Coordinates of C-alpha atoms and ligand atoms in Angstrom, one line a residue:
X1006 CA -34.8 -13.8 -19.1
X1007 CA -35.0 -12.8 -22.7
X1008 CA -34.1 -9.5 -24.6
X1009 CA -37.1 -7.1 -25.2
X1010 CA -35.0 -6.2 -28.9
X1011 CA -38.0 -6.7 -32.0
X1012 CA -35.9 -5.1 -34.5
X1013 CA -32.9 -6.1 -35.9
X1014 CA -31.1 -6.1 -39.3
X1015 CA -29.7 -8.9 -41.2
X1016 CA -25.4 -8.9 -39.8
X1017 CA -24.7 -9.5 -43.5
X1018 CA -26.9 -7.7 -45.6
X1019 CA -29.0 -5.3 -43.5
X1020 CA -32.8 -6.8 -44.6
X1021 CA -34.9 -6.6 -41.4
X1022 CA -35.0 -10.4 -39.7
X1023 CA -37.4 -12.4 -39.1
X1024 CA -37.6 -14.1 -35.5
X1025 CA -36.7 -17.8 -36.2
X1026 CA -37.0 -20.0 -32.9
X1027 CA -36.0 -19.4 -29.1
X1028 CA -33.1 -21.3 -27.4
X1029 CA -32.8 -21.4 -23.6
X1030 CA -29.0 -21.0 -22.4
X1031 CA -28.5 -21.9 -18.9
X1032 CA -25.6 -19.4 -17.1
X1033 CA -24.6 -18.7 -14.2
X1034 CA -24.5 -15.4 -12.2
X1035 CA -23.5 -13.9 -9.3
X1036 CA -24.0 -15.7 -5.7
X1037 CA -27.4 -14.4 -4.2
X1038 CA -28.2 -14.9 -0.8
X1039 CA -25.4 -17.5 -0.2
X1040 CA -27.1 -19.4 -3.2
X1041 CA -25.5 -19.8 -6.7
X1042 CA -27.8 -18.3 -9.1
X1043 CA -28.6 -20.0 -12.0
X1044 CA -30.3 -17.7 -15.2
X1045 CA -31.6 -19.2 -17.8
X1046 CA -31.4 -16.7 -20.9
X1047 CA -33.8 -17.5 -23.6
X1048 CA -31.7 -16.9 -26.6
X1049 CA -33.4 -15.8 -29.8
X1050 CA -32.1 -16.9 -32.8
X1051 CA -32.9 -14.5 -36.2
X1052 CA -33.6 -15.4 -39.9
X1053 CA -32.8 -13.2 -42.5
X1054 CA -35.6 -13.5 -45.7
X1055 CA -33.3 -12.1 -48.5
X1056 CA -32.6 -15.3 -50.6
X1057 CA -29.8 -13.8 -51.8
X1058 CA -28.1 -13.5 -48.5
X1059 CA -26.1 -16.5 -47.3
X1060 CA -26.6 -15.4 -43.4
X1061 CA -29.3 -17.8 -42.9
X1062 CA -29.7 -17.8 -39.0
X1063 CA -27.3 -16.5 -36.5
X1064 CA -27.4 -16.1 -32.6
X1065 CA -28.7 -13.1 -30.7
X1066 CA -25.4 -11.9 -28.9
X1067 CA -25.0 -9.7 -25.1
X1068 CA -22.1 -7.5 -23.5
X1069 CA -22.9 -8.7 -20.4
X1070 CA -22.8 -12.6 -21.2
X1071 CA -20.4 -14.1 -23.5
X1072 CA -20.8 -16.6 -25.9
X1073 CA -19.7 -20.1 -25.1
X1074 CA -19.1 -18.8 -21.2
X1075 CA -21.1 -20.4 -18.8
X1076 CA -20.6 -17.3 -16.1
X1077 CA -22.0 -13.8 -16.8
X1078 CA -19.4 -11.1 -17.3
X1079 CA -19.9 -9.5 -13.7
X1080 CA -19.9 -13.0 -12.3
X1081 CA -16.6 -13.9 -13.9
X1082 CA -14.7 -10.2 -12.8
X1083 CA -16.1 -11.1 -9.5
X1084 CA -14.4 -14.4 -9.2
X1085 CA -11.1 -12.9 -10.5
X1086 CA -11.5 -10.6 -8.4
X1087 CA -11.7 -12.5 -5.2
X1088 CA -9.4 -15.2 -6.6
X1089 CA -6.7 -12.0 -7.0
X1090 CA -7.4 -9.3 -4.8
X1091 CA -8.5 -11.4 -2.1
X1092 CA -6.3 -14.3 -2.7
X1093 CA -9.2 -17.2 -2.2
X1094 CA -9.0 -20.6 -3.7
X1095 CA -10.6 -21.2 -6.7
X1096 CA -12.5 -24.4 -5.8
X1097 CA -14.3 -22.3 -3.6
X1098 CA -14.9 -19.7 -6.0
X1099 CA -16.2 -22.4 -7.8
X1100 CA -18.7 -23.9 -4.9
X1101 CA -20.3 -20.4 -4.1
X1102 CA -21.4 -20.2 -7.9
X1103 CA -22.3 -23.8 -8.4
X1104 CA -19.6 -24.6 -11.2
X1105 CA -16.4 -26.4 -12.0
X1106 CA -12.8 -25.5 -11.0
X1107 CA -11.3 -25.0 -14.7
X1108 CA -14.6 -22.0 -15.5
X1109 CA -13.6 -20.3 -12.1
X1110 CA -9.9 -20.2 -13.4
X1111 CA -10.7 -19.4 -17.3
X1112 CA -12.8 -16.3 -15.6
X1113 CA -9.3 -15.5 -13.4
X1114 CA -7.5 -15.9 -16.5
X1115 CA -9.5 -14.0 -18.8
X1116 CA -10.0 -11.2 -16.8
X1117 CA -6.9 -11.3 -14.8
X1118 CA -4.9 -11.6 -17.4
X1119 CA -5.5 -7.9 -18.7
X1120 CA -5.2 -6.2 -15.5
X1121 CA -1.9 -8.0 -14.9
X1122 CA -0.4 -7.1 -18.9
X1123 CA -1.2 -3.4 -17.8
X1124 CA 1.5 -1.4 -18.8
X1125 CA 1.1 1.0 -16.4
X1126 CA 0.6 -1.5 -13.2
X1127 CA 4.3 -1.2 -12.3
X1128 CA 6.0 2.7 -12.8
X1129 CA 9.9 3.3 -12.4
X1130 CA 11.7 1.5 -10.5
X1131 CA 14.8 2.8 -8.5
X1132 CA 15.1 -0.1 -6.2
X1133 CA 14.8 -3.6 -7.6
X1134 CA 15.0 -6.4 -5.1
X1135 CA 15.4 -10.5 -6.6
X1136 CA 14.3 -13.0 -4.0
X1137 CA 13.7 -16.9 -4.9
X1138 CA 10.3 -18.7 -3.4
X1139 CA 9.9 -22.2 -4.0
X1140 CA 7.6 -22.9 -6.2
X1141 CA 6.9 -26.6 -5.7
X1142 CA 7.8 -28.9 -2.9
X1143 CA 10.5 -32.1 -4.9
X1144 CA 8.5 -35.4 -5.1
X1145 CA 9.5 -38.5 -6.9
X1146 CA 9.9 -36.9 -10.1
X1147 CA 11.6 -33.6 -9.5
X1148 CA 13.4 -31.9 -7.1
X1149 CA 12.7 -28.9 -5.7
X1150 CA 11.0 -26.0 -8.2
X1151 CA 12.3 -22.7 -7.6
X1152 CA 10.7 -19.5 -8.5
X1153 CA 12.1 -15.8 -8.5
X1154 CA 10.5 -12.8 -7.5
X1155 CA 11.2 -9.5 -8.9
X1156 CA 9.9 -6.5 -6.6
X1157 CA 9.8 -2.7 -6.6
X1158 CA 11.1 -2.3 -3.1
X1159 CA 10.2 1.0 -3.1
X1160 CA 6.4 0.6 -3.7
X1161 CA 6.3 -2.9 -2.5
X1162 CA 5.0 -4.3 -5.6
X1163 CA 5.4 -7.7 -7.1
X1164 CA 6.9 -6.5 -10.9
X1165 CA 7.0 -10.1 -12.6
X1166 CA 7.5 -14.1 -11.3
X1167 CA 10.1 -16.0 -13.5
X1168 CA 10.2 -19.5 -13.4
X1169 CA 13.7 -20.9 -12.3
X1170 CA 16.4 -19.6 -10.1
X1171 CA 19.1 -20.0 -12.6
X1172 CA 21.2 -16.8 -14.1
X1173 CA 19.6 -17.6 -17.5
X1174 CA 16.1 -17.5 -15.8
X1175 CA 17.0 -14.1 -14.4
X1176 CA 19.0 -13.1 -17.6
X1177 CA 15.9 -14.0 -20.1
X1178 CA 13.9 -11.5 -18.2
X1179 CA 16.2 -8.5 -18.1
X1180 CA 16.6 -9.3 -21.7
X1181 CA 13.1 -9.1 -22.4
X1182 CA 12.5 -5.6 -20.5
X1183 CA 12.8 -2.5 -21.8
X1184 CA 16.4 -1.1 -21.8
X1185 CA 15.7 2.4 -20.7
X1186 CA 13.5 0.5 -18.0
X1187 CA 16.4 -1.2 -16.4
X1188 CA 18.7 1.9 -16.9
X1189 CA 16.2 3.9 -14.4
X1190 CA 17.4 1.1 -11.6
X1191 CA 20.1 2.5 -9.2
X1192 CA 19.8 -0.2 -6.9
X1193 CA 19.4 -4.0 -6.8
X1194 CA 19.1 -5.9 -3.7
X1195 CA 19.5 -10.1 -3.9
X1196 CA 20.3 -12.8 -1.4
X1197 CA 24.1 -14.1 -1.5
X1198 CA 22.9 -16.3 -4.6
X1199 CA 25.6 -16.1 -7.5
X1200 CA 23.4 -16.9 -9.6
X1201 CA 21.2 -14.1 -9.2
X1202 CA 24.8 -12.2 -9.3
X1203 CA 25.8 -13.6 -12.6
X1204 CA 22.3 -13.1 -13.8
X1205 CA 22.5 -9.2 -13.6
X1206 CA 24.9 -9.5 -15.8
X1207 CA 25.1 -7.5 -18.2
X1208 CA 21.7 -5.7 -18.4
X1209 CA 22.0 -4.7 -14.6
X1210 CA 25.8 -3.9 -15.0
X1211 CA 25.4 0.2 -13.6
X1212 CA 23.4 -0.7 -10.9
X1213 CA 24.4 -0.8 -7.5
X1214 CA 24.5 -4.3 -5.9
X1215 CA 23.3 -4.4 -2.4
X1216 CA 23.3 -8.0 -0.3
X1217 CA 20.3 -8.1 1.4
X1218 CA 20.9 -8.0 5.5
X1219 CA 18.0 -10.7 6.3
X1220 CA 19.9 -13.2 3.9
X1221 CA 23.0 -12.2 5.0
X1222 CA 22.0 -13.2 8.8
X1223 CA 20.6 -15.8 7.5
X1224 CA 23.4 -17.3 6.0
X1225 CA 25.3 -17.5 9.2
X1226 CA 21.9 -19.0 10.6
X1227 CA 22.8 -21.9 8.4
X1228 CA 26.5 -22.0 9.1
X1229 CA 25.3 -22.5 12.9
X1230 CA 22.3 -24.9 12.3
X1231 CA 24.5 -27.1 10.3
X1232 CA 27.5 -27.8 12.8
X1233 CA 25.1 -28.1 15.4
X1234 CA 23.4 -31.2 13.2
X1235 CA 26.8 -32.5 12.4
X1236 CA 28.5 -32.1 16.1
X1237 CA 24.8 -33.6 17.5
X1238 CA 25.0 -36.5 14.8
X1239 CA 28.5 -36.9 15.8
X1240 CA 28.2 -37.0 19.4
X1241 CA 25.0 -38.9 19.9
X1242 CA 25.0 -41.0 16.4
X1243 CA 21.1 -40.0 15.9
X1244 CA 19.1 -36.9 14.2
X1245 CA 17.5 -34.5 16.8
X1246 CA 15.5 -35.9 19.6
X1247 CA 13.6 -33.9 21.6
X1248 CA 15.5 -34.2 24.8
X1249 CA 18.8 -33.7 23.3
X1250 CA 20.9 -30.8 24.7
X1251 CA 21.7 -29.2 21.3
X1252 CA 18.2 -30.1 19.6
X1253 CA 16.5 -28.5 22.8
X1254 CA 18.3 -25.4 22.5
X1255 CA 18.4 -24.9 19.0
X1256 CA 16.0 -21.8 19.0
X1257 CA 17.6 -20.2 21.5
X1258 CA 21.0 -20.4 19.4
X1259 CA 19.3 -18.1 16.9
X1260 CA 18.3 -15.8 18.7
X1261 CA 20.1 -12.7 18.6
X1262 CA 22.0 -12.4 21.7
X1263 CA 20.9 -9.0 23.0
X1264 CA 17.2 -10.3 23.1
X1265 CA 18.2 -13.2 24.9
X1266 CA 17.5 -12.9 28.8
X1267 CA 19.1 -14.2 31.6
X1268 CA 17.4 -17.5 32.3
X1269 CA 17.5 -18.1 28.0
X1270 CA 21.8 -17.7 28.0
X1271 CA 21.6 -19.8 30.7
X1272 CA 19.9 -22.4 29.3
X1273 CA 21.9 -22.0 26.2
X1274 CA 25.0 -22.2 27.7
X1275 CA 24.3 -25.2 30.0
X1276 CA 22.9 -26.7 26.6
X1277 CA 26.2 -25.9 24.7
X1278 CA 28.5 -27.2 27.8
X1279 CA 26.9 -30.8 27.6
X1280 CA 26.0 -31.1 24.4
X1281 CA 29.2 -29.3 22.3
X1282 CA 32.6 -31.1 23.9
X1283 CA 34.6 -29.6 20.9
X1284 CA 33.1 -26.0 21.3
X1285 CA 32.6 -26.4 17.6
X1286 CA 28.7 -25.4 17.9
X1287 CA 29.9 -22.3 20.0
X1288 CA 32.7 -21.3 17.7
X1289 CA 29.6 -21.2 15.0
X1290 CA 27.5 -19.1 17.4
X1291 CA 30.1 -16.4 17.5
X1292 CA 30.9 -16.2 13.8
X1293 CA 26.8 -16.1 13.4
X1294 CA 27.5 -13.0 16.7
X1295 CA 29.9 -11.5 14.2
X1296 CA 27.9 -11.7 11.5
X1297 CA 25.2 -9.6 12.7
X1298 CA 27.6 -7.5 14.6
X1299 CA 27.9 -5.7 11.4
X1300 CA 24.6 -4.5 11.1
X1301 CA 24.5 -2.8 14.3
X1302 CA 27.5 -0.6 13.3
X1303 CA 26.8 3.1 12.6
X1304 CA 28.5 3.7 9.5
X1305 CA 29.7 2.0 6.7
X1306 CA 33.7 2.3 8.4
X1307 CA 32.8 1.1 11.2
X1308 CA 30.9 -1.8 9.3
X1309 CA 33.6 -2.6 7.3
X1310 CA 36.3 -3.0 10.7
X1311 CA 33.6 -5.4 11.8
X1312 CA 33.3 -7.4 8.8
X1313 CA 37.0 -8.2 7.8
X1314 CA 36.8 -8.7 11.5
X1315 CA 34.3 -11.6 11.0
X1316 CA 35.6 -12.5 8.0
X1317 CA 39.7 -12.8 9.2
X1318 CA 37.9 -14.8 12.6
X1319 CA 36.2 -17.4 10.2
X1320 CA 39.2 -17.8 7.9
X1321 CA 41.2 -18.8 11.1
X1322 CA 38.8 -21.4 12.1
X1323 CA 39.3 -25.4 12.2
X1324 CA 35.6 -25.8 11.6
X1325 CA 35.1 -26.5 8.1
X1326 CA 31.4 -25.0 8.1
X1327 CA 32.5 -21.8 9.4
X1328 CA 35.9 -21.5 7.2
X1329 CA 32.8 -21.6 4.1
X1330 CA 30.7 -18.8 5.7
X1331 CA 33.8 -16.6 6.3
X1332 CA 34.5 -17.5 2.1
X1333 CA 30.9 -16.7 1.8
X1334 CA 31.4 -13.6 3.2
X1335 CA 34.9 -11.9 1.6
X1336 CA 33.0 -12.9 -1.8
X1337 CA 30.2 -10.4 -0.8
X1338 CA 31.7 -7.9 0.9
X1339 CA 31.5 -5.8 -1.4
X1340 CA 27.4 -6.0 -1.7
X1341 CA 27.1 -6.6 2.0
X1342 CA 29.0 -2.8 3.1
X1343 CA 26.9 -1.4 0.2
X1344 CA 24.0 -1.7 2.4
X1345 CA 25.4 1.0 5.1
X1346 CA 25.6 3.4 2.0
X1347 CA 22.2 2.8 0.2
X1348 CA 20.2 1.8 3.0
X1349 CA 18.4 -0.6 1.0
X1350 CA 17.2 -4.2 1.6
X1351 CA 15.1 -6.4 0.8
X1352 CA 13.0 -5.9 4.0
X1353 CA 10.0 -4.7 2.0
X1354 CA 9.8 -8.1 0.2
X1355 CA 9.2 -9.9 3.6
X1356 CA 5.5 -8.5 3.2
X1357 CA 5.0 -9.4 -0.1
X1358 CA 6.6 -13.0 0.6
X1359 CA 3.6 -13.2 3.0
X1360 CA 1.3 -12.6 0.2
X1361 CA 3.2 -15.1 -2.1
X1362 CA 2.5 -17.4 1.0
X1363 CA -1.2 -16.9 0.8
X1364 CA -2.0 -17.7 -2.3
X1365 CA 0.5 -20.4 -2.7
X1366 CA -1.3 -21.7 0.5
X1367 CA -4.7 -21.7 -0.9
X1368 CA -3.5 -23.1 -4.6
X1369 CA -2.6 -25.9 -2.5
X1370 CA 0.8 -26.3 -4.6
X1371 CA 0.1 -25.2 -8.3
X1372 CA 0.7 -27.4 -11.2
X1373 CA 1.0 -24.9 -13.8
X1374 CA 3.8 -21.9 -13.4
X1375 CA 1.6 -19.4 -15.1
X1376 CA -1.5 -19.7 -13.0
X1377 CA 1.1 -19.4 -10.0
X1378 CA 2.4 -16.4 -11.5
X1379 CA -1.1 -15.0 -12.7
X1380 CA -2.3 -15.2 -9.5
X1381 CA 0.6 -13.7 -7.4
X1382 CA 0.5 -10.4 -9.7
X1383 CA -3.2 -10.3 -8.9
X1384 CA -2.6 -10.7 -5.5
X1385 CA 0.6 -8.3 -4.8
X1386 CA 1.1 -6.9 -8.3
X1387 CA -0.3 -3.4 -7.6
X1388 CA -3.0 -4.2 -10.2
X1389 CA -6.0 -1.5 -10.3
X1390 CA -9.3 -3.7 -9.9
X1391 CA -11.9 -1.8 -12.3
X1392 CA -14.5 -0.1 -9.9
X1393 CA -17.3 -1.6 -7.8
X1394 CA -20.4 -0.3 -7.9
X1395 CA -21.2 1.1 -4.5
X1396 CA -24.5 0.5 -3.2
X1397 CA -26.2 3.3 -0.6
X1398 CA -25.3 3.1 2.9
X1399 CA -28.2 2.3 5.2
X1400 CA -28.5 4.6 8.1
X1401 CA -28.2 3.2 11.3
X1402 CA -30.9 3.1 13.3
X1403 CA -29.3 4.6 16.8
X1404 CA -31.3 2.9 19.6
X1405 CA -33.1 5.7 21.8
X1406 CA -33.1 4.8 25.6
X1407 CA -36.5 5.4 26.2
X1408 CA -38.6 3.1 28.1
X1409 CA -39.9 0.8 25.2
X1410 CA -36.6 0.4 24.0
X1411 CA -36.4 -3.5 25.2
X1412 CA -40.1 -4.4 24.2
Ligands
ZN1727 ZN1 -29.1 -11.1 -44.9

């Protein structure tokens, strides 16, 4: 392809040009017919003829190909687009239009990067909910890489991913937003991590703190999976084995106990009897019982009866484990009850964590935080993806049932 253009001034000085030479630019364009496309744009290159002029020769330029870009502009929005919207991995991005890995994710970037920047992507936010992902797996050379999530649980959108799970992490980004931004938050919703606590401090100060319920079930989850590891270990001198009494009913421990049935309690029970001779792994089922006890509760009264309830229970216990859940719990009681008052959790974010998921899943463990981040805010960000063109709908051609209809 080549531009029709046969007139153009000198970029300097305005004298008409004179054609110099022709330079073919391979690029490539959108896939066609499951086949990368490959263009090749005969570039012309101009003279100017003023011997005054120092322009000498220059490049003919396009809007729809940049220079030094080796995709065309709708080939590159398309690839962020389904790197982003759609969450697909770049590499095969990068297979359907037949180049390398790093042009695929400079299109993401370049493009992405605006849509992402937007200030109007994320509105006012009333409910704010902090959750931490991992971000990488620990290898030989670090441990575990944490990220954390910052969500508008109200709108279910990703606001911003900060590298780190540390207070300062969280407290560099309040810092860096917008004071009459954060003022607008009434409520924040967090696991029971101090650090995410201490890092709300103090430019989160006059909102209200609410401990998300999931994490809070969750953390008597833990409490009960780790004495049943310890008493197993204990009692059996080995890590879990598939026939072991505790190992094989260690799902059914979690479950909560009005969905269990009759043959399940059974099984758990007979599980508990041989493999728990201290009833330590059933004093840790209850207090887990007692933990989620509180969420059934109708109001924020009754709530709080069944919490110090909980709480006093696990103080009173010999089990170690459960004496630090019931500590767990009196430091958060205050953000736990707030839940039966606001109504707010974090529940929205399960979604969304899903989505974090996906594209963590098909970035097959990212090496670079940004790109991570880039990509999530594409994916879940409540970014507006500029307009497809739409092309006419085909009528379909309803089938009459006439007797030629199967020749
Ligand atoms: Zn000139």
């Amino acid at each position: 392809m080549e531009t029709t253009i046969d007139f153009v001034g000198c970029t300097r000085c305005g004298t008409r040009a004179e054609a110099q030479d022709r330079m073919p630019t391979p690029v490539r364009d959108l896939a066609c017919f499951g086949r990368p496309t490959r263009l090749v744009w005969v570039k012309r290159r101009w003279r100017c003829v003023e011997p005054a002029c120092d322009a000498r020769t220059w490049t003919e330029q396009s809007t729809v190909i940049d220079a030094q870009v080796v995709l065309t502009r709708r080939a590159g929005i398309e690839a962020c687009r389904q790197v982003g919207e759609n969450a697909r991995p770049v590499s095969q991005l990068a297979d359907e239009l037949g180049v390398c890995w790093w042009t695929v994710m400079n299109a993401v970037i370049e493009h992405g990067t605006p849509l992402v920047d937007d200030p109007d992507r994320v509105g006012a936010v009333r409910h704010l909910g902090v959750d931490e992902t991992s971000f990488l797996k620990a290898n030989r050379e670090h441990s575990t890489i944490y990220a954390t999530g910052l969500v508008d649980l109200e709108n279910r959108i990703m606001i911003d991913m900060v590298r780190g799970n540390a207070a300062a992490d969280l407290r560099r980004w309040t810092a860096n937003t917008h004071p009459d931004w954060l003022a607008g938050i009434g409520i924040v919703a967090t696991d029971l991590a101090e650090s995410f606590r201490a890092g709300l401090s103090p430019h989160l100060d006059h909102a209200r703190r609410v401990a998300d319920p999931f994490h809070v079930v969750r953390v008597g989850n833990r409490c009960l999976d780790k004495v049943r590891r310890r008493v197993q270990n204990e009692t059996l001198h080995h890590r879990g084995r598939k026939a072991d009494p505790l190992y094989r009913i260690r799902k059914l421990l979690l479950t909560g106990d009005e969905r269990l049935n009759d043959t399940g309690r059974n099984r758990m029970l007979l599980g508990l009897r041989v493999g728990d001779p201290n009833d330590e792994v059933a004093g840790a089922w209850l207090a887990k019982e007692s933990v989620r006890d509180v969420y059934l509760a109708d109001n924020r009264d009754e709530a709080a009866l069944l919490l110090d309830k909980a709480i006093a229970g696990c103080a009173q216990d010999e089990v170690e484990e459960i004496r630090s859940l019931g500590r767990t719990l009196a430091a958060w009681r205050t953000e736990i009850l707030a839940h039966h008052d606001t109504g707010a959790s974090n529940g929205p974010t399960e979604g969304l964590n899903l989505c974090v998921k996906k594209v963590k899943r098909c970035g097959h463990g990212f090496a670079r935080f940004e790109h991570y981040r880039l990509r999530v805010l594409l994916h879940a960000g409540g970014v507006t993806w500029p307009d497809q063109p739409r092309p006419p709908r085909i009528r379909t051609h309803h089938r009459r049932a006439t007797p030629h209809s199967d020749a």
